[in-house]
Amino acid sequence: MPATKAPEAQTLSFDQLVAIYEERVRRLAYRLLGWRDEVDDVTQDVFFAAFRATPRFRGDAQLWTWLMRITINQCRTQQRKRLVRWNGLKALIVRQRHLSATASLDQTDARDEMTLQVHNAVNKLRPKDREVIVLYYLEEMDVKSMSELLGASISNVNVRLHRARERLRGPLSDLMKD
Amino acid sequence: MTNDPLKQLLRHADTAPPLAGESNLVSQVKRRAKRNDRIKSASAVAILLIGIAIAANLVLQPRVKKAPLSLEPNPAALKAEIARLNAEANRHAEIADRLMQIEVIPTPSDAADVQRDLQRQRDEAALSLIYQAETLAPVPAQRPAAVALYKKAIDLFPQTHWASLAKQRIEALQSTQENL
């Protein structure tokens, strides 16, 4: 994805930007990272990149698209780091903690077992496939907007979406029947 | 799309992110930006200083001036060069004379040693021929080759006792041949 450029025009202070978008950025990053506890670092990276890009922001839908693009890039970076960083072990521990926490919950509630299965299936997707699933199903974006956001053609987005759905159908087939 | 079971599953499993820490994100980002700025400034200054040091080193380094090449013949310079080469040649000749003087001339005792050494080498060569002939002689088909080797030893080293041994062996082989 090409380097992003901040939209200009109507001014918005950085404090206002954080106040308005922090929660949305956190939620999107959390979903893109596969519901993992690395969201604080990524959120800070996103707003740091935004702060660096320009001191002025535009308070409309374009700004959110711009922040989404930064968030996607930062999540990709985070996932690459996770693979090679020395503290990959730490990430594993965090993930294990997350899974065990969910597992302990699903002893008391069958719904959480389903959550765990869905999380595991989505986490097994490749990051680019996970992105389209999150954007399409959870952020409820249409394919055209996704193609603009991801810098890919519409057919490419459709292919990714189809592939991701196919990969989720296998592990989630039982749950989908229910 | 609302009836899509996959969408329902994903929305059901979509949990909220953990609550943000108490520290203020705005101040964290601004502090980080300031820290990065300081690091960048320090790096720029360090690079500048290194550059200045390298440039100063290059500027202050003494340069070796080369004498300009002249295509015009200079008789005085040529004479001086010839004189220098002559002096060098004389020095070499003198060293060669000294080496010739101190070279070791063999004494009579050394000459005797050389003779003995030559005799030893002749004996070894003759022995080698006799040895080869001895290995061939027991095989009837190889006897002519053995005889040839004995004869070679007699021809090449007639003054050695190996020559007389070779003669005895040839005679023995010939008598054996006649008996057969």
Tab-separated table of C-alpha atoms in Angstrom:
chain	number	residue	atom	x	y	z
A	1	MET	CA	0.000	0.000	0.000
A	2	PRO	CA	1.447	3.410	-0.903
A	3	ALA	CA	2.392	5.906	1.801
A	4	THR	CA	-0.601	7.800	2.991
A	5	LYS	CA	-1.017	11.532	2.836
A	6	ALA	CA	-3.170	13.420	5.265
A	7	PRO	CA	-6.230	15.127	3.815
A	8	GLU	CA	-6.023	18.848	4.250
A	9	ALA	CA	-8.609	21.623	4.545
A	10	GLN	CA	-10.815	22.060	7.556
A	11	THR	CA	-8.676	22.057	10.648
A	12	LEU	CA	-8.939	19.700	13.559
A	13	SER	CA	-6.500	19.632	16.416
A	14	PHE	CA	-4.619	16.455	17.203
A	15	ASP	CA	-6.331	16.237	20.584
A	16	GLN	CA	-9.719	16.372	18.892
A	17	LEU	CA	-8.656	13.752	16.377
A	18	VAL	CA	-7.633	11.355	19.127
A	19	ALA	CA	-10.802	12.062	21.083
A	20	ILE	CA	-12.986	11.333	18.068
A	21	TYR	CA	-11.190	8.380	16.520
A	22	GLU	CA	-9.218	6.578	19.241
A	23	GLU	CA	-11.994	4.127	20.020
A	24	ARG	CA	-12.665	3.354	16.348
A	25	VAL	CA	-8.969	2.871	15.616
A	26	ARG	CA	-8.599	0.591	18.638
A	27	ARG	CA	-11.578	-1.495	17.576
A	28	LEU	CA	-10.374	-1.821	13.979
A	29	ALA	CA	-6.824	-2.686	15.055
A	30	TYR	CA	-8.130	-5.226	17.543
A	31	ARG	CA	-10.140	-6.929	14.820
A	32	LEU	CA	-7.312	-6.826	12.255
A	33	LEU	CA	-4.860	-8.291	14.753
A	34	GLY	CA	-7.212	-11.200	15.376
A	35	TRP	CA	-8.548	-9.915	18.718
A	36	ARG	CA	-5.114	-9.902	20.316
A	37	ASP	CA	-3.734	-7.702	23.087
A	38	GLU	CA	-1.303	-5.754	20.940
A	39	VAL	CA	-3.824	-3.058	20.277
A	40	ASP	CA	-2.286	-0.406	22.579
A	41	ASP	CA	1.019	-0.386	20.706
A	42	VAL	CA	-0.649	-0.307	17.304
A	43	THR	CA	-3.030	2.487	18.316
A	44	GLN	CA	-0.118	4.585	19.482
A	45	ASP	CA	1.758	3.856	16.240
A	46	VAL	CA	-1.282	4.883	14.181
A	47	PHE	CA	-1.705	8.220	15.940
A	48	PHE	CA	2.036	8.807	15.919
A	49	ALA	CA	2.044	8.344	12.137
A	50	ALA	CA	-0.969	10.651	11.888
A	51	PHE	CA	0.721	13.249	14.093
A	52	ARG	CA	3.828	13.065	11.957
A	53	ALA	CA	1.941	13.264	8.668
A	54	THR	CA	0.305	16.579	9.326
A	55	PRO	CA	-0.686	18.783	12.219
A	56	ARG	CA	-4.039	19.533	10.580
A	57	PHE	CA	-6.823	17.070	9.874
A	58	ARG	CA	-10.136	17.063	8.171
A	59	GLY	CA	-13.092	15.994	10.260
A	60	ASP	CA	-15.086	14.040	7.712
A	61	ALA	CA	-15.356	10.545	6.248
A	62	GLN	CA	-12.151	10.928	4.224
A	63	LEU	CA	-10.177	11.343	7.401
A	64	TRP	CA	-11.506	8.069	8.741
A	65	THR	CA	-10.517	6.343	5.487
A	66	TRP	CA	-7.048	7.802	5.869
A	67	LEU	CA	-6.815	6.599	9.462
A	68	MET	CA	-8.080	3.165	8.419
A	69	ARG	CA	-5.309	2.958	5.841
A	70	ILE	CA	-2.704	3.846	8.455
A	71	THR	CA	-4.209	1.313	10.837
A	72	ILE	CA	-4.088	-1.449	8.222
A	73	ASN	CA	-0.460	-0.627	7.461
A	74	GLN	CA	0.484	-0.563	11.134
A	75	CYS	CA	-1.281	-3.871	11.745
A	76	ARG	CA	0.622	-5.439	8.869
A	77	THR	CA	3.871	-4.097	10.307
A	78	GLN	CA	2.936	-5.402	13.732
A	79	GLN	CA	2.229	-8.856	12.324
A	80	ARG	CA	5.542	-8.905	10.469
A	81	LYS	CA	7.324	-7.868	13.657
A	82	ARG	CA	5.512	-10.589	15.522
A	83	LEU	CA	7.056	-13.164	13.225
A	84	VAL	CA	10.649	-12.028	13.563
A	85	ARG	CA	10.920	-10.133	16.831
A	86	TRP	CA	12.735	-11.606	19.761
A	87	ASN	CA	9.646	-11.071	21.827
A	88	GLY	CA	7.650	-13.311	19.527
A	89	LEU	CA	7.586	-15.538	22.548
A	90	LYS	CA	5.927	-12.760	24.493
A	91	ALA	CA	3.235	-12.494	21.825
A	92	LEU	CA	2.691	-16.227	22.075
A	93	ILE	CA	2.291	-15.950	25.834
A	94	VAL	CA	-0.182	-13.106	25.393
A	95	ARG	CA	-2.106	-15.131	22.852
A	96	GLN	CA	-2.045	-18.172	25.065
A	97	ARG	CA	-3.309	-16.064	27.936
A	98	HIS	CA	-6.079	-14.762	25.723
A	99	LEU	CA	-7.004	-18.257	24.595
A	100	SER	CA	-6.913	-19.687	28.087
A	101	ALA	CA	-8.997	-16.792	29.378
A	102	THR	CA	-11.550	-17.482	26.652
A	103	ALA	CA	-11.270	-21.201	27.300
A	104	SER	CA	-11.992	-20.727	30.988
A	105	LEU	CA	-15.005	-18.670	30.060
A	106	ASP	CA	-16.338	-21.258	27.663
A	107	GLN	CA	-16.464	-23.787	30.446
A	108	THR	CA	-19.255	-21.703	31.894
A	109	ASP	CA	-20.789	-20.445	28.677
A	110	ALA	CA	-21.172	-22.366	25.422
A	111	ARG	CA	-21.357	-19.133	23.463
A	112	ASP	CA	-17.709	-18.414	24.287
A	113	GLU	CA	-16.637	-21.717	22.838
A	114	MET	CA	-18.117	-20.532	19.589
A	115	THR	CA	-16.243	-17.230	19.944
A	116	LEU	CA	-13.012	-19.114	20.489
A	117	GLN	CA	-13.572	-21.246	17.404
A	118	VAL	CA	-14.312	-18.195	15.256
A	119	HIS	CA	-11.253	-16.350	16.598
A	120	ASN	CA	-9.029	-19.351	15.911
A	121	ALA	CA	-10.379	-19.754	12.387
A	122	VAL	CA	-9.951	-16.043	11.573
A	123	ASN	CA	-6.470	-16.002	13.122
A	124	LYS	CA	-5.404	-18.823	10.847
A	125	LEU	CA	-6.193	-16.699	7.793
A	126	ARG	CA	-3.408	-14.837	6.062
A	127	PRO	CA	-3.317	-11.169	7.133
A	128	LYS	CA	-4.563	-9.939	3.753
A	129	ASP	CA	-7.470	-12.380	3.799
A	130	ARG	CA	-8.283	-11.410	7.369
A	131	GLU	CA	-8.334	-7.759	6.343
A	132	VAL	CA	-11.075	-8.269	3.756
A	133	ILE	CA	-13.126	-10.373	6.148
A	134	VAL	CA	-12.906	-7.718	8.869
A	135	LEU	CA	-13.635	-4.844	6.512
A	136	TYR	CA	-16.513	-6.575	4.745
A	137	TYR	CA	-18.287	-8.298	7.601
A	138	LEU	CA	-17.404	-6.251	10.656
A	139	GLU	CA	-16.729	-2.758	9.273
A	140	GLU	CA	-19.528	-3.371	6.730
A	141	MET	CA	-17.696	-1.802	3.830
A	142	ASP	CA	-18.647	-2.500	0.226
A	143	VAL	CA	-16.166	-4.053	-2.195
A	144	LYS	CA	-15.602	-0.800	-4.109
A	145	SER	CA	-14.642	1.131	-0.954
A	146	MET	CA	-12.446	-1.767	0.119
A	147	SER	CA	-10.633	-1.744	-3.204
A	148	GLU	CA	-9.955	2.001	-2.816
A	149	LEU	CA	-8.826	1.570	0.743
A	150	LEU	CA	-6.562	-1.402	0.072
A	151	GLY	CA	-5.233	-0.056	-3.215
A	152	ALA	CA	-6.335	-3.216	-5.030
A	153	SER	CA	-8.687	-3.802	-7.934
A	154	ILE	CA	-12.313	-4.765	-7.303
A	155	SER	CA	-11.761	-8.206	-8.816
A	156	ASN	CA	-8.719	-8.715	-6.605
A	157	VAL	CA	-10.752	-7.841	-3.515
A	158	ASN	CA	-13.502	-10.217	-4.655
A	159	VAL	CA	-10.956	-13.000	-5.111
A	160	ARG	CA	-9.503	-12.405	-1.639
A	161	LEU	CA	-12.967	-12.322	-0.121
A	162	HIS	CA	-13.978	-15.541	-1.842
A	163	ARG	CA	-10.756	-17.273	-0.795
A	164	ALA	CA	-11.114	-16.104	2.816
A	165	ARG	CA	-14.731	-17.303	2.955
A	166	GLU	CA	-13.694	-20.698	1.620
A	167	ARG	CA	-10.964	-20.971	4.224
A	168	LEU	CA	-13.387	-20.101	7.010
A	169	ARG	CA	-16.085	-22.500	5.822
A	170	GLY	CA	-14.014	-25.564	6.687
A	171	PRO	CA	-13.390	-24.951	10.395
A	172	LEU	CA	-16.701	-23.138	10.937
A	173	SER	CA	-18.978	-25.449	8.951
A	174	ASP	CA	-20.506	-27.025	12.073
A	175	LEU	CA	-21.251	-23.654	13.626
A	176	MET	CA	-22.736	-22.320	10.395
A	177	LYS	CA	-25.170	-25.256	10.208
A	178	ASP	CA	-26.411	-24.494	13.718
B	1	MET	CA	-26.326	-10.106	3.737
B	2	THR	CA	-27.935	-10.095	7.194
B	3	ASN	CA	-28.869	-13.773	6.759
B	4	ASP	CA	-25.309	-14.690	5.954
B	5	PRO	CA	-24.386	-17.239	8.664
B	6	LEU	CA	-20.715	-16.301	8.402
B	7	LYS	CA	-21.522	-12.672	9.111
B	8	GLN	CA	-23.674	-13.650	12.075
B	9	LEU	CA	-20.884	-15.806	13.456
B	10	LEU	CA	-18.269	-13.100	13.031
B	11	ARG	CA	-20.435	-10.427	14.592
B	12	HIS	CA	-21.189	-12.717	17.470
B	13	ALA	CA	-17.486	-13.418	18.033
B	14	ASP	CA	-16.464	-9.780	17.640
B	15	THR	CA	-15.395	-8.817	21.134
B	16	ALA	CA	-14.564	-5.315	22.278
B	17	PRO	CA	-10.902	-4.383	22.665
B	18	PRO	CA	-9.484	-4.167	26.182
B	19	LEU	CA	-9.884	-0.804	27.818
B	20	ALA	CA	-7.176	1.703	27.076
B	21	GLY	CA	-4.645	2.398	29.816
B	22	GLU	CA	-5.001	5.417	32.018
B	23	SER	CA	-2.098	7.217	30.356
B	24	ASN	CA	-3.110	9.854	27.874
B	25	LEU	CA	-2.543	8.816	24.268
B	26	VAL	CA	-2.148	12.423	23.085
B	27	SER	CA	0.652	13.176	25.527
B	28	GLN	CA	2.303	9.805	24.795
B	29	VAL	CA	2.351	10.516	21.066
B	30	LYS	CA	3.650	14.051	21.553
B	31	ARG	CA	6.401	12.872	23.899
B	32	ARG	CA	7.386	10.193	21.395
B	33	ALA	CA	7.490	12.773	18.596
B	34	LYS	CA	9.736	15.047	20.683
B	35	ARG	CA	12.030	12.143	21.540
B	36	ASN	CA	12.283	11.188	17.868
B	37	ASP	CA	13.031	14.796	16.953
B	38	ARG	CA	15.836	14.916	19.511
B	39	ILE	CA	17.288	11.650	18.218
B	40	LYS	CA	17.098	12.921	14.632
B	41	SER	CA	18.786	16.205	15.572
B	42	ALA	CA	21.532	14.398	17.473
B	43	SER	CA	22.075	12.023	14.548
B	44	ALA	CA	22.232	14.922	12.095
B	45	VAL	CA	24.782	16.733	14.271
B	46	ALA	CA	26.856	13.566	14.624
B	47	ILE	CA	26.820	12.965	10.861
B	48	LEU	CA	27.749	16.611	10.252
B	49	LEU	CA	30.663	16.394	12.702
B	50	ILE	CA	31.912	13.185	11.116
B	51	GLY	CA	31.675	14.834	7.702
B	52	ILE	CA	33.612	17.868	8.904
B	53	ALA	CA	36.269	15.626	10.459
B	54	ILE	CA	36.683	13.643	7.243
B	55	ALA	CA	36.832	16.816	5.150
B	56	ALA	CA	39.376	18.399	7.498
B	57	ASN	CA	41.476	15.273	7.384
B	58	LEU	CA	41.455	15.317	3.599
B	59	VAL	CA	42.264	19.014	3.395
B	60	LEU	CA	45.069	18.946	5.976
B	61	GLN	CA	46.699	15.798	4.642
B	62	PRO	CA	50.102	16.756	3.052
B	63	ARG	CA	50.184	16.109	-0.652
B	64	VAL	CA	53.248	14.694	-2.364
B	65	LYS	CA	54.281	16.989	-5.163
B	66	LYS	CA	55.437	15.164	-8.241
B	67	ALA	CA	58.251	16.614	-10.294
B	68	PRO	CA	57.002	17.720	-13.673
B	69	LEU	CA	57.974	15.432	-16.490
B	70	SER	CA	60.228	17.018	-19.057
B	71	LEU	CA	60.528	15.715	-22.569
B	72	GLU	CA	63.579	17.870	-23.302
B	73	PRO	CA	66.925	15.967	-22.830
B	74	ASN	CA	68.987	17.430	-20.032
B	75	PRO	CA	72.749	16.621	-20.551
B	76	ALA	CA	73.690	17.406	-16.974
B	77	ALA	CA	70.948	15.138	-15.613
B	78	LEU	CA	71.903	12.359	-18.020
B	79	LYS	CA	75.566	12.587	-16.981
B	80	ALA	CA	74.597	12.409	-13.338
B	81	GLU	CA	72.385	9.362	-14.014
B	82	ILE	CA	75.199	7.618	-15.944
B	83	ALA	CA	77.638	8.342	-13.096
B	84	ARG	CA	75.178	6.918	-10.606
B	85	LEU	CA	74.645	3.751	-12.675
B	86	ASN	CA	78.440	3.314	-13.090
B	87	ALA	CA	78.975	3.608	-9.372
B	88	GLU	CA	76.263	1.024	-8.785
B	89	ALA	CA	77.838	-1.357	-11.339
B	90	ASN	CA	81.241	-0.957	-9.664
B	91	ARG	CA	79.743	-1.809	-6.312
B	92	HIS	CA	78.199	-4.995	-7.755
B	93	ALA	CA	81.528	-5.979	-9.386
B	94	GLU	CA	83.345	-5.461	-6.114
B	95	ILE	CA	80.874	-7.667	-4.242
B	96	ALA	CA	81.218	-10.362	-6.909
B	97	ASP	CA	85.037	-10.294	-6.554
B	98	ARG	CA	84.796	-10.721	-2.810
B	99	LEU	CA	82.401	-13.626	-3.175
B	100	MET	CA	84.785	-15.313	-5.627
B	101	GLN	CA	87.627	-14.898	-3.143
B	102	ILE	CA	85.844	-16.472	-0.243
B	103	GLU	CA	84.393	-19.345	-2.287
B	104	VAL	CA	85.529	-22.738	-0.858
B	105	ILE	CA	88.050	-24.577	-3.087
B	106	PRO	CA	87.887	-28.371	-2.552
B	107	THR	CA	90.886	-29.787	-0.649
B	108	PRO	CA	92.461	-33.211	-1.501
B	109	SER	CA	90.507	-34.870	1.268
B	110	ASP	CA	87.285	-33.458	-0.239
B	111	ALA	CA	88.306	-34.888	-3.663
B	112	ALA	CA	88.655	-38.359	-2.136
B	113	ASP	CA	85.204	-38.014	-0.664
B	114	VAL	CA	83.850	-37.189	-4.110
B	115	GLN	CA	85.501	-40.309	-5.541
B	116	ARG	CA	84.026	-42.466	-2.824
B	117	ASP	CA	80.644	-40.932	-3.427
B	118	LEU	CA	80.857	-41.664	-7.138
B	119	GLN	CA	81.894	-45.255	-6.452
B	120	ARG	CA	78.963	-45.668	-4.091
B	121	GLN	CA	76.537	-44.358	-6.716
B	122	ARG	CA	77.993	-46.767	-9.334
B	123	ASP	CA	77.617	-49.708	-6.914
B	124	GLU	CA	74.013	-48.761	-6.216
B	125	ALA	CA	73.165	-48.531	-9.922
B	126	ALA	CA	74.845	-51.881	-10.679
B	127	LEU	CA	73.098	-53.487	-7.718
B	128	SER	CA	69.787	-52.247	-9.041
B	129	LEU	CA	70.400	-53.974	-12.402
B	130	ILE	CA	71.553	-57.214	-10.749
B	131	TYR	CA	68.527	-57.187	-8.459
B	132	GLN	CA	66.161	-56.860	-11.419
B	133	ALA	CA	67.966	-59.677	-13.258
B	134	GLU	CA	67.836	-61.906	-10.145
B	135	THR	CA	64.058	-61.477	-9.898
B	136	LEU	CA	63.640	-62.448	-13.595
B	137	ALA	CA	66.132	-65.345	-13.744
B	138	PRO	CA	64.041	-68.042	-11.929
B	139	VAL	CA	61.258	-67.718	-14.571
B	140	PRO	CA	62.332	-69.657	-17.710
B	141	ALA	CA	60.507	-67.311	-20.082
B	142	GLN	CA	62.209	-64.265	-18.532
B	143	ARG	CA	65.737	-65.642	-18.633
B	144	PRO	CA	66.773	-63.831	-21.855
B	145	ALA	CA	65.711	-60.558	-20.228
B	146	ALA	CA	67.706	-61.486	-17.125
B	147	VAL	CA	70.776	-62.243	-19.209
B	148	ALA	CA	70.380	-58.885	-20.984
B	149	LEU	CA	70.303	-57.079	-17.636
B	150	TYR	CA	73.417	-58.950	-16.415
B	151	LYS	CA	75.206	-57.966	-19.626
B	152	LYS	CA	74.151	-54.347	-19.167
B	153	ALA	CA	75.616	-54.335	-15.670
B	154	ILE	CA	78.905	-55.761	-17.056
B	155	ASP	CA	79.019	-53.137	-19.840
B	156	LEU	CA	78.153	-50.131	-17.701
B	157	PHE	CA	80.032	-50.974	-14.545
B	158	PRO	CA	82.924	-53.257	-15.580
B	159	GLN	CA	85.166	-52.239	-12.670
B	160	THR	CA	82.721	-53.226	-9.946
B	161	HIS	CA	82.489	-56.598	-8.265
B	162	TRP	CA	78.857	-56.645	-9.504
B	163	ALA	CA	80.228	-57.164	-13.033
B	164	SER	CA	82.045	-60.366	-11.987
B	165	LEU	CA	78.885	-61.546	-10.208
B	166	ALA	CA	76.889	-60.909	-13.394
B	167	LYS	CA	79.385	-62.988	-15.420
B	168	GLN	CA	78.985	-65.902	-12.973
B	169	ARG	CA	75.206	-65.702	-13.219
B	170	ILE	CA	75.269	-65.683	-17.035
B	171	GLU	CA	77.492	-68.738	-17.072
B	172	ALA	CA	75.253	-70.521	-14.604
B	173	LEU	CA	72.170	-69.743	-16.628
B	174	GLN	CA	73.833	-70.905	-19.848
B	175	SER	CA	74.930	-74.209	-18.246
B	176	THR	CA	71.389	-74.758	-16.978
B	177	GLN	CA	70.099	-74.115	-20.491
B	178	GLU	CA	72.563	-76.662	-21.940
B	179	ASN	CA	71.606	-79.279	-19.347
B	180	LEU	CA	67.998	-78.915	-20.315
